[in-house]
Each structure stands twice: as C-alpha cells, then as structure tokens.
CSV table of C-alpha atoms in Angstrom, one decimal:
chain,number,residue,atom,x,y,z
U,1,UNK,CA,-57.4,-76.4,-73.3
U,2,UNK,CA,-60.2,-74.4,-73.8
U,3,UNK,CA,-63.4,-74.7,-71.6
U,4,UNK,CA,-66.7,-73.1,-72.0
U,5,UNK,CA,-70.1,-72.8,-70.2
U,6,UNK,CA,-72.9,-74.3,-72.7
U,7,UNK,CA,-76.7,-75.0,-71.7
U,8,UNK,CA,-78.3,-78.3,-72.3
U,9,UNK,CA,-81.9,-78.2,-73.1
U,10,UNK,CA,-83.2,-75.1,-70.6
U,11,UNK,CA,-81.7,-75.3,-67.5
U,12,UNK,CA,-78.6,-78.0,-67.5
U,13,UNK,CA,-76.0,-75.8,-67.0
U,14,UNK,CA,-72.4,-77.7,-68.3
U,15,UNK,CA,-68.5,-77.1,-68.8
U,16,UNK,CA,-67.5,-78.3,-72.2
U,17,UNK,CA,-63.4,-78.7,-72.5
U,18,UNK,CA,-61.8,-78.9,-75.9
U,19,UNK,CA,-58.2,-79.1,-76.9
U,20,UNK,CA,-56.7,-76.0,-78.3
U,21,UNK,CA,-55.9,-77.6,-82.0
U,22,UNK,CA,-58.9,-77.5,-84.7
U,23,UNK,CA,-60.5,-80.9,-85.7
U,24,UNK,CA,-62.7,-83.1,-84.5
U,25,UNK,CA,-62.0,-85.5,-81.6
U,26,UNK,CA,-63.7,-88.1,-79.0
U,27,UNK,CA,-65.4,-86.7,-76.3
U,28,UNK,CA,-66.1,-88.4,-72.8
U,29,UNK,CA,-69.0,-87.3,-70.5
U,30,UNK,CA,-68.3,-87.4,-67.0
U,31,UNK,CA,-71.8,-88.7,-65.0
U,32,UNK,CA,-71.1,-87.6,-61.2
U,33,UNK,CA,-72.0,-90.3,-58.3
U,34,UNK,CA,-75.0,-89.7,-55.7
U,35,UNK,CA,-75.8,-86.5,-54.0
U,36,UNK,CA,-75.9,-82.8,-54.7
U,37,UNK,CA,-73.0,-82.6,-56.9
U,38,UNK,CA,-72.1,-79.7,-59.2
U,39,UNK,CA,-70.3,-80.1,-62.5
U,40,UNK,CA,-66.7,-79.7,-60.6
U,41,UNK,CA,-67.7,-82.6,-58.0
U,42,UNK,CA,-68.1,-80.5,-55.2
U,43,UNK,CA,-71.5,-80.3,-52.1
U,44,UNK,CA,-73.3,-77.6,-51.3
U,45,UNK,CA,-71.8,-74.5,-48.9
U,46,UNK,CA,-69.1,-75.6,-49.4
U,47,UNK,CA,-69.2,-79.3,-48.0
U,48,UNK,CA,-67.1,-82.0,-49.8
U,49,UNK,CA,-64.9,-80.1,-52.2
U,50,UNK,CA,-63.7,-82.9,-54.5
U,51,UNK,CA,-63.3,-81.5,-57.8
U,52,UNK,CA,-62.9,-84.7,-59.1
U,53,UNK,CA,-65.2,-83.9,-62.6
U,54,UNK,CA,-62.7,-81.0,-62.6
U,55,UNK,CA,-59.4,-83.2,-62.6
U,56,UNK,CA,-60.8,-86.3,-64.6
U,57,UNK,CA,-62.2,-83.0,-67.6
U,58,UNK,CA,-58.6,-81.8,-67.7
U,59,UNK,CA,-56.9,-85.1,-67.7
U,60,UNK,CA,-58.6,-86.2,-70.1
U,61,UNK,CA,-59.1,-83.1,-72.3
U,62,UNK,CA,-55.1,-83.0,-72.0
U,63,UNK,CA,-54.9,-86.5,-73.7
U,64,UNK,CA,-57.0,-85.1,-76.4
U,65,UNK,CA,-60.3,-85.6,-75.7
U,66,UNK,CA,-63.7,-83.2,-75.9
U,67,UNK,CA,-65.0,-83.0,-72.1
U,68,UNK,CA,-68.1,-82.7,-70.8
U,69,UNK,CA,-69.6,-82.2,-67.3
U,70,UNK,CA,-72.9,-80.8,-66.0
U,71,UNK,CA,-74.5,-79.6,-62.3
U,72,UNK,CA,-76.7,-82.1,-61.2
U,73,UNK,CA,-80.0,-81.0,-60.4
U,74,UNK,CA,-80.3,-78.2,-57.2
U,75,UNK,CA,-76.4,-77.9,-57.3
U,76,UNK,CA,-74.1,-75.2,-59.4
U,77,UNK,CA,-76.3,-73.4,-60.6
U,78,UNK,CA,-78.5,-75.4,-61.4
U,79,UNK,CA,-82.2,-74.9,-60.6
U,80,UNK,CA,-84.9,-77.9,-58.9
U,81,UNK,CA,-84.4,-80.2,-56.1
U,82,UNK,CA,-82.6,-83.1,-56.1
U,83,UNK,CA,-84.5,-84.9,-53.3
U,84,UNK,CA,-87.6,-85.2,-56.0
U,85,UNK,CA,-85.6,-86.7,-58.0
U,86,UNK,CA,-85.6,-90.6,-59.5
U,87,UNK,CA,-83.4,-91.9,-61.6
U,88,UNK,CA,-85.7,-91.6,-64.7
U,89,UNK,CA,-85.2,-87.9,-64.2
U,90,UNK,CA,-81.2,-88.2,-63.8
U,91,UNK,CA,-80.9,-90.7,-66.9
U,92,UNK,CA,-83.2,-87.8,-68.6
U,93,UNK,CA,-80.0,-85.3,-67.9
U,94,UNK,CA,-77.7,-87.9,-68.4
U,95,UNK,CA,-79.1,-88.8,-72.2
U,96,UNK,CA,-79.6,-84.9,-73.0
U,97,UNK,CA,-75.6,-84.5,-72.6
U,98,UNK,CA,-75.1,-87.4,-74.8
U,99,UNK,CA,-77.5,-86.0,-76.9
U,100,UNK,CA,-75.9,-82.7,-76.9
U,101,UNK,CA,-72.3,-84.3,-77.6
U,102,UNK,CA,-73.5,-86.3,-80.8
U,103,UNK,CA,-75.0,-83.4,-82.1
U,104,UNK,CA,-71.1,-81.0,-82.4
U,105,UNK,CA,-69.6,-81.0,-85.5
U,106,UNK,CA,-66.0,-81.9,-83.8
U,107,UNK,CA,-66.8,-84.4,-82.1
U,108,UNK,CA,-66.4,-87.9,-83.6
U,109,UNK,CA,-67.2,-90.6,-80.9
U,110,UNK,CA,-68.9,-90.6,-77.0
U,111,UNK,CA,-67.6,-92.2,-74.4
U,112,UNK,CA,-70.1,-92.1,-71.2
U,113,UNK,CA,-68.0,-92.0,-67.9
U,114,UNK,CA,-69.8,-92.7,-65.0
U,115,UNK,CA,-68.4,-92.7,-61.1
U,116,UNK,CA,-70.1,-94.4,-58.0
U,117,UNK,CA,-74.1,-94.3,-58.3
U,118,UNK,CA,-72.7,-92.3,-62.2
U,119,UNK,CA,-72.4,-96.2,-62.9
U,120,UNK,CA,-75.4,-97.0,-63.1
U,121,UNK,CA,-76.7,-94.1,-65.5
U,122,UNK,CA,-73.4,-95.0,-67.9
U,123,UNK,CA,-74.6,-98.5,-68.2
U,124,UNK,CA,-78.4,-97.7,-68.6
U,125,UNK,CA,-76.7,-95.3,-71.6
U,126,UNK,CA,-74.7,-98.3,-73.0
U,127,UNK,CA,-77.4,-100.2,-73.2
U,128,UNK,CA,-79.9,-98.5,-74.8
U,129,UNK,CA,-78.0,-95.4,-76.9
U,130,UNK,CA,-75.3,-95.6,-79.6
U,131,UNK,CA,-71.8,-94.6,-77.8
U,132,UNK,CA,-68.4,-95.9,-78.6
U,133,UNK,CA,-67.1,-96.5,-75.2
U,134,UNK,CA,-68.1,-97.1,-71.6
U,135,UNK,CA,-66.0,-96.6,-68.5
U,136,UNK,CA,-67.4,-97.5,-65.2
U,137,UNK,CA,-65.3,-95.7,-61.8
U,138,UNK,CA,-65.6,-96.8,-58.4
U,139,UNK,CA,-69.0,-99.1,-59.5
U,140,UNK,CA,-70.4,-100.9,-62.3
U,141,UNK,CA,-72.3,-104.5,-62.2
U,142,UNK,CA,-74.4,-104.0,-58.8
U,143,UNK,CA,-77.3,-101.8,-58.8
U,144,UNK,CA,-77.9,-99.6,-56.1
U,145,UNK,CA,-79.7,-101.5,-53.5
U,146,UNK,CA,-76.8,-104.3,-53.9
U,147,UNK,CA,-74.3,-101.5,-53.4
U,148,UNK,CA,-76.4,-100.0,-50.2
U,149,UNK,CA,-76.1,-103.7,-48.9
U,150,UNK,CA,-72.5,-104.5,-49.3
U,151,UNK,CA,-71.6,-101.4,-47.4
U,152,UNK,CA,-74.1,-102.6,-44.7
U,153,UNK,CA,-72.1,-105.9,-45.0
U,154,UNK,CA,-68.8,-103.9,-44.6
U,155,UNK,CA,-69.8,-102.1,-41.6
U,156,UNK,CA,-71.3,-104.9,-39.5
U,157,UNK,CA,-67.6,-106.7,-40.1
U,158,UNK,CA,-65.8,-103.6,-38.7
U,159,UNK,CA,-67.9,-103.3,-35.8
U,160,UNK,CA,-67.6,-106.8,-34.7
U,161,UNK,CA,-63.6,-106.8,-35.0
U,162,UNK,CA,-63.5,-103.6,-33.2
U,163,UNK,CA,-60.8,-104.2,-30.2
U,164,UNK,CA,-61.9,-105.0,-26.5
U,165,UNK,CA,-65.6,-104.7,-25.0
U,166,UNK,CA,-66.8,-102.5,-28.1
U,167,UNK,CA,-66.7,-104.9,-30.9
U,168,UNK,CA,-68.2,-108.1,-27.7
U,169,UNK,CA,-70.8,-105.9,-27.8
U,170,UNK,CA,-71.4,-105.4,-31.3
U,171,UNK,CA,-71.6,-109.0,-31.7
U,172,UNK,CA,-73.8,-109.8,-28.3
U,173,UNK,CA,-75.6,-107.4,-29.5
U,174,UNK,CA,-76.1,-108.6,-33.2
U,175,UNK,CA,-76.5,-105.1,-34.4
U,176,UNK,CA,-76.5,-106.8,-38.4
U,177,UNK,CA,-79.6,-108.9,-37.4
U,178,UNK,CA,-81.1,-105.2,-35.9
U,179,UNK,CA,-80.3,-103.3,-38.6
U,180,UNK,CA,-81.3,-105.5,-41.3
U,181,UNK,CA,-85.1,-105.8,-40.1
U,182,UNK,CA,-85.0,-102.1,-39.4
U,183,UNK,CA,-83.6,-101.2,-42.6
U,184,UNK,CA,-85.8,-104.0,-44.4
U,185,UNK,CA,-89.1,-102.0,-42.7
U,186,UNK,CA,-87.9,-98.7,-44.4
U,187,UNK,CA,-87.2,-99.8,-47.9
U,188,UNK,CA,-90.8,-101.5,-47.4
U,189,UNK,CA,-92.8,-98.1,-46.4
U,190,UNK,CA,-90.3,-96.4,-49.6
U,191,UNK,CA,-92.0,-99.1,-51.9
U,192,UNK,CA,-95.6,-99.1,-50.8
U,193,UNK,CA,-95.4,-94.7,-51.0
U,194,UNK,CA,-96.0,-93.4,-54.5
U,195,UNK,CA,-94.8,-90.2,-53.7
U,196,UNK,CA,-91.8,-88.3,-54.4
U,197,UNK,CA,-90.5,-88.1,-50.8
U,198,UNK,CA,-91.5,-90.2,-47.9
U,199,UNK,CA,-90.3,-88.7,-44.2
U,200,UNK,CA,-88.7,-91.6,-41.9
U,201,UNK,CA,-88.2,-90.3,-38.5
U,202,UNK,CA,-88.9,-86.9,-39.6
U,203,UNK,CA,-86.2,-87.1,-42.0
U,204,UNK,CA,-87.1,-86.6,-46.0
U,205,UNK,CA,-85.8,-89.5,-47.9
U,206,UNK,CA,-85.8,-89.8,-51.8
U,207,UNK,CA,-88.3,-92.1,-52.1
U,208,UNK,CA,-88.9,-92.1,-56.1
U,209,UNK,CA,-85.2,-92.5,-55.9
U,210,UNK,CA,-85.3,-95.7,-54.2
U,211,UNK,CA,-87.4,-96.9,-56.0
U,212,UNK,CA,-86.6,-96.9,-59.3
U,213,UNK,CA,-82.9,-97.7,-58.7
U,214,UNK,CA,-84.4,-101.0,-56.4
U,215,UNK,CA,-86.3,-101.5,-59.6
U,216,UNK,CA,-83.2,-101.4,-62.1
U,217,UNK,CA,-81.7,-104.2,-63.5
U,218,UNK,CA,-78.0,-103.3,-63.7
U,219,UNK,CA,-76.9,-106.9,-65.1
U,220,UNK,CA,-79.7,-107.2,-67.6
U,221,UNK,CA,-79.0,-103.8,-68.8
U,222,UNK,CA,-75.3,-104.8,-69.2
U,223,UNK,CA,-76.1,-108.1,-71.3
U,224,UNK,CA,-77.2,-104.9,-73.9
U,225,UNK,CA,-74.2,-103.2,-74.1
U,226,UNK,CA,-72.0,-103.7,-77.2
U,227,UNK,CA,-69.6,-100.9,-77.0
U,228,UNK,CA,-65.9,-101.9,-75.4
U,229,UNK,CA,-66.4,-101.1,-71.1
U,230,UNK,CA,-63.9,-100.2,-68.8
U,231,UNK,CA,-64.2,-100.6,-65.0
U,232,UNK,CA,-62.0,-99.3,-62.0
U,233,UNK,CA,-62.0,-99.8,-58.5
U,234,UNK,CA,-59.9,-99.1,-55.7
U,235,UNK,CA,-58.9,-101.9,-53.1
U,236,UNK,CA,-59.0,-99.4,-50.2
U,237,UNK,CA,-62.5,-98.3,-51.4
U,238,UNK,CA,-65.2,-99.7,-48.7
U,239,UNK,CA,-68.6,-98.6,-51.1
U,240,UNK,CA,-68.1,-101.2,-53.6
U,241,UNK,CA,-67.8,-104.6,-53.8
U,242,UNK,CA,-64.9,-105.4,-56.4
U,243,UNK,CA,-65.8,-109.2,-56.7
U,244,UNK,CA,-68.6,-108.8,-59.0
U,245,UNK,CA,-66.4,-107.4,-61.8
U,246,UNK,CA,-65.5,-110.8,-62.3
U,247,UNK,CA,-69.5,-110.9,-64.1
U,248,UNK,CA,-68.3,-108.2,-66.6
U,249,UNK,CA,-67.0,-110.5,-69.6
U,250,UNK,CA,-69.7,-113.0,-69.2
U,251,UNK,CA,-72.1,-110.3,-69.3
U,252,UNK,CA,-71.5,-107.3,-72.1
U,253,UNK,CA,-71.4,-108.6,-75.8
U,254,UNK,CA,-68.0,-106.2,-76.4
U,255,UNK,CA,-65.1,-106.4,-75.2
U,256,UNK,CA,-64.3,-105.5,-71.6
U,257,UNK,CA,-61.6,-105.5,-69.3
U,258,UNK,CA,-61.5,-104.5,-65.4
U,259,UNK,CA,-59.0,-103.5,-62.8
U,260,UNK,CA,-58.4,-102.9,-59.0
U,261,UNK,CA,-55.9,-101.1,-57.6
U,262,UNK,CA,-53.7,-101.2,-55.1
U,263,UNK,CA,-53.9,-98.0,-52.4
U,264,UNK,CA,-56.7,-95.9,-54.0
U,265,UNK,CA,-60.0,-94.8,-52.8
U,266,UNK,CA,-63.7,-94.4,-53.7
U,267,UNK,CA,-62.6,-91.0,-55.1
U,268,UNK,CA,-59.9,-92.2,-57.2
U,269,UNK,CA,-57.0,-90.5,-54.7
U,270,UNK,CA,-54.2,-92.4,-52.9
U,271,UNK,CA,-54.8,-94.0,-49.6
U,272,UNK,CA,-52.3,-95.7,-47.5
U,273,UNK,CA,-54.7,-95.8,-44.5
U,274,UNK,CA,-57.1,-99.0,-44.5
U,275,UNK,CA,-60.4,-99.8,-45.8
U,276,UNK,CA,-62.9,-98.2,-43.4
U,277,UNK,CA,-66.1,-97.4,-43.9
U,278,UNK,CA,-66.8,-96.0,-40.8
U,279,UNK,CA,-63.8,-93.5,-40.8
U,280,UNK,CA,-64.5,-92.7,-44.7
U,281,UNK,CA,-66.3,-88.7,-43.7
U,282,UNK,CA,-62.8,-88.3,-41.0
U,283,UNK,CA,-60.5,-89.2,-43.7
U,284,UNK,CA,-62.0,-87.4,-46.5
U,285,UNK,CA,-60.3,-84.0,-45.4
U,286,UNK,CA,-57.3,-85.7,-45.7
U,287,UNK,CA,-57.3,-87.4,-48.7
U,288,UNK,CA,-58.8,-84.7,-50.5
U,289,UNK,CA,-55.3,-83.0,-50.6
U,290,UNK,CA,-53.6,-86.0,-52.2
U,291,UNK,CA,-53.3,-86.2,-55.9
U,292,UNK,CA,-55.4,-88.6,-58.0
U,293,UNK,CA,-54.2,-92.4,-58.4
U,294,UNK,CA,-51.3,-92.4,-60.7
U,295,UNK,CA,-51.8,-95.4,-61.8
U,296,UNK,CA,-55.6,-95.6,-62.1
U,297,UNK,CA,-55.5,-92.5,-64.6
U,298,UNK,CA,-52.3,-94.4,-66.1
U,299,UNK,CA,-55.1,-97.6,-66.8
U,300,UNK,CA,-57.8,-94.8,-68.0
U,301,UNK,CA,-55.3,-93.4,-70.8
U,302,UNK,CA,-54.2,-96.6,-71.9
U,303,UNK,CA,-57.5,-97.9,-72.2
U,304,UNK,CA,-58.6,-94.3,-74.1
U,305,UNK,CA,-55.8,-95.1,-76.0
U,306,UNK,CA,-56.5,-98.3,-77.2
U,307,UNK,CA,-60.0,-98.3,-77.9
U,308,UNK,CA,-60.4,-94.8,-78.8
U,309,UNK,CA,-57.6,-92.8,-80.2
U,310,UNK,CA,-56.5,-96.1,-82.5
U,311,UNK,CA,-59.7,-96.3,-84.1
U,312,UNK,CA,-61.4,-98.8,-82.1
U,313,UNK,CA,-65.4,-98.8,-81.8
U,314,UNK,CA,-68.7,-100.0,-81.0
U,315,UNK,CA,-69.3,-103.3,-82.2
C-alpha cells in the first residue's frame, strides 16, 4: 500500500491510499460522522482516538481499492471552524473529494462511504452525483433530527428501567415529557436565528448546522439514488435506529441490501457489553482497544466484491 498526502481544492488536506501494483482500480471515499474529526477518525488533543478512517483506508486499500480520507474542517490540519459550519458547507467538502477522485487517471469507479451523520452526506452524493456504489455505516434512511430523537427515545427507556428508587423517579418524574418541551424550545430559537451560531445557556451551538440537516430530506434524497447501497449497523449500537432499514428497497431505484450485526458497536468494534446509551463515553476507552467487527468488514468485502470488483455498476 502506498499512501500519500494530496490537497483538495486550497485547504482540504487528504490521505489517498493506493495498492502497490500499476492499473487503475475502484476507489471508496470515506465521509467521517459528526464532530471535529480529522482524516484518521480521531478529536482534538487528543480526545477520542478512533482511527477508524485509518482501519476502514487500509482494509479496504488491502482488498484492492484506491482510498480516500480528508480532515474535516478545524481538525488535522485543517484550517476554519467547524462550529460555523452547515451541512451545505460539509456536502461542499464531501463533493470536492468525489470530484477529486473522478478526475485520477487510475481510478475507474467511486464508491462514497459514509459513517454516522457521514450518512447523510453519502446519500445527498448518491442522489445527486454519478458514483458506482453507496455504503451507508452505522446510519442511513433517518436524517439527523430523526436520529437526535431516537437516541432521546433510547435514553428516556434506560432511565425508567433503571433498578430501585432511581428509575421510580425517572418515571414520577416524567423526565421524557420535560425534556421534550425543553428540547422542542431549543430547536425553535435554532430555527427562528439566521445566524451561524446561536448560544443556549451560554453554550455555542451549531445553529446553521441544525438547521439545514432539520431541513434535509434523507428519504426523498434516497428515492434518487440509482447506484447499488449498502447499509450496516450494529445491534449493540444505541445512536441508530436499525428498523428503518427495512425502507431501503422500497426506497432507492438500485439494488440494495442491509445488515445488522450481532455484538458490534456504533464504531464498528466488538461489544459484548449491552446497548447503553448512557454508558457509551465510559465504554469508549474500552472498546477502542478491540479490533473491528470481523464480520461487518467480512459483509463490506463481500459486498465490494460483488458489486464492484465483478464489474457491477450504477444503473
């Protein structure tokens, strides 16, 4: 594998991963999930070392496939803020990759591969630029507010079946009735501000952010796409809500195919602990030294395989 540091447009600073032979083969950009993320999947100072981009590149670069992955905007290095951003401004990086990719004389088809809130940037790419493949990770279907609500959803239930007086008083309490009017009052004062940040309790929040992802239609965006999609989600993964894959077929024109597995997490890793998405940030030190899913990245090269390396593509 070779790797190398390219530039796309001024300032997008990006790993491309190529396999050692000569010729031209597929390449699959990697779209990172919400947050200051650089290229490699990690946070700032040090925070949240994933290197999930850095595993999936090299996974896939090793199956014979061009990689791509960038520094989102204020991470790596990277220059700008990230908090000023919307998602027009993250489907403007997003595109310029693609861009970028469909412009190198070895590479012969695009695959967008999109994790978490990456999703939602892969479909809007689907939809509305040529590619030959689309793979959705630890997403897909919901937009963002849907996703912000189901892990809402999620929480309320564990703090009502926590044991003894704790989860009585959850309920007595009827902290989801609380929450929802509170958090119902914020995204209002996000929608009526034009600005680029809003502060809430003295607190900056993204406001263009929220707002054009509440905006977004995820599903009429996906009626668009005609390239073959693949989707994966973990059953121990509390962030998304795995029952609307079931819309996939009945929604893309291409084919599509989806599947949850058994024991993996939002990051793709192995978890034998259970779904909790109130112990995810104590966990995460943990899981973070455990391997990648074997059998997620076993369903992501066979799918690669299948649509891809035999020929398959858009419709």
């Amino acid at each position: 594998m070779i790797e190398t540091e390219v530039i796309l447009e001024k300032d997008i600073f990006a790993t491309l991963a190529c396999p050692e032979q000569e010729g031209a083969f597929p390449a699959i950009l990697l779209i990172a999930g919400s947050g200051p993320i650089d290229r490699n999947g990690n946070g700032p100072k040090g925070k949240y070392q994933t290197y999930l981009y850095q595993e999936l590149a090299h996974f896939f670069t090793e199956l014979g496939f061009i990689t791509l992955r960038y520094d989102k905007r204020g991470a790596g290095k990277r220059s700008g803020s990230l908090i000023n951003a919307g998602l027009s401004d993250l489907l403007h990086d997003a595109k310029a990759a693609v861009t970028f990719l469909q412009t190198q004389p070895n590479v012969s088809a695009v695959i967008v591969c999109g994790h978490s809130e990456g999703t939602i940037l892969a479909t809007d790419i689907a939809a509305e630029m040529t590619v030959d493949g689309c793979m959705l990770l630890s997403g897909g279907v919901d937009n963002l507010m849907e996703a912000l609500y189901h892990q809402r959803q999620q929480a309320y239930r564990e703090l009502f079946a926590m044991p003894g007086w704790k989860g009585w008083l959850n309920r007595k309490l009827k902290v989801d009735e609380k929450n929802e009017k509170k958090t119902e009052k914020i995204f209002q004062k996000i929608k009526q501000s034009s600005r680029d940040t809003i502060r809430i309790q003295g607190v900056r929040q993204p406001a263009k952010w929220f707002r054009e992802h509440e905006a977004y239609n995820t599903r009429a965006a996906l009626q668009k796409v005609t390239c073959p999609v693949f989707a994966l989600h973990g059953d121990k993964d509390p962030l998304v809500e795995s029952s609307v894959l079931e819309e996939l077929a009945g929604l893309v024109q291409g084919e599509s195919e989806y599947h949850i597995v058994k024991g993996m997490e939002h990051g793709l890793r192995k978890q034998k602990e259970p779904k909790n998405i109130l112990q995810m940030k104590k966990l995460m030190k943990t899981i973070l030294e455990r391997p990648l899913h074997k059998e997620g990245l076993q369903l992501m090269a066979a799918w690669l395989e299948r649509y891809v390396t035999s020929g398959h593509k858009s419709v």
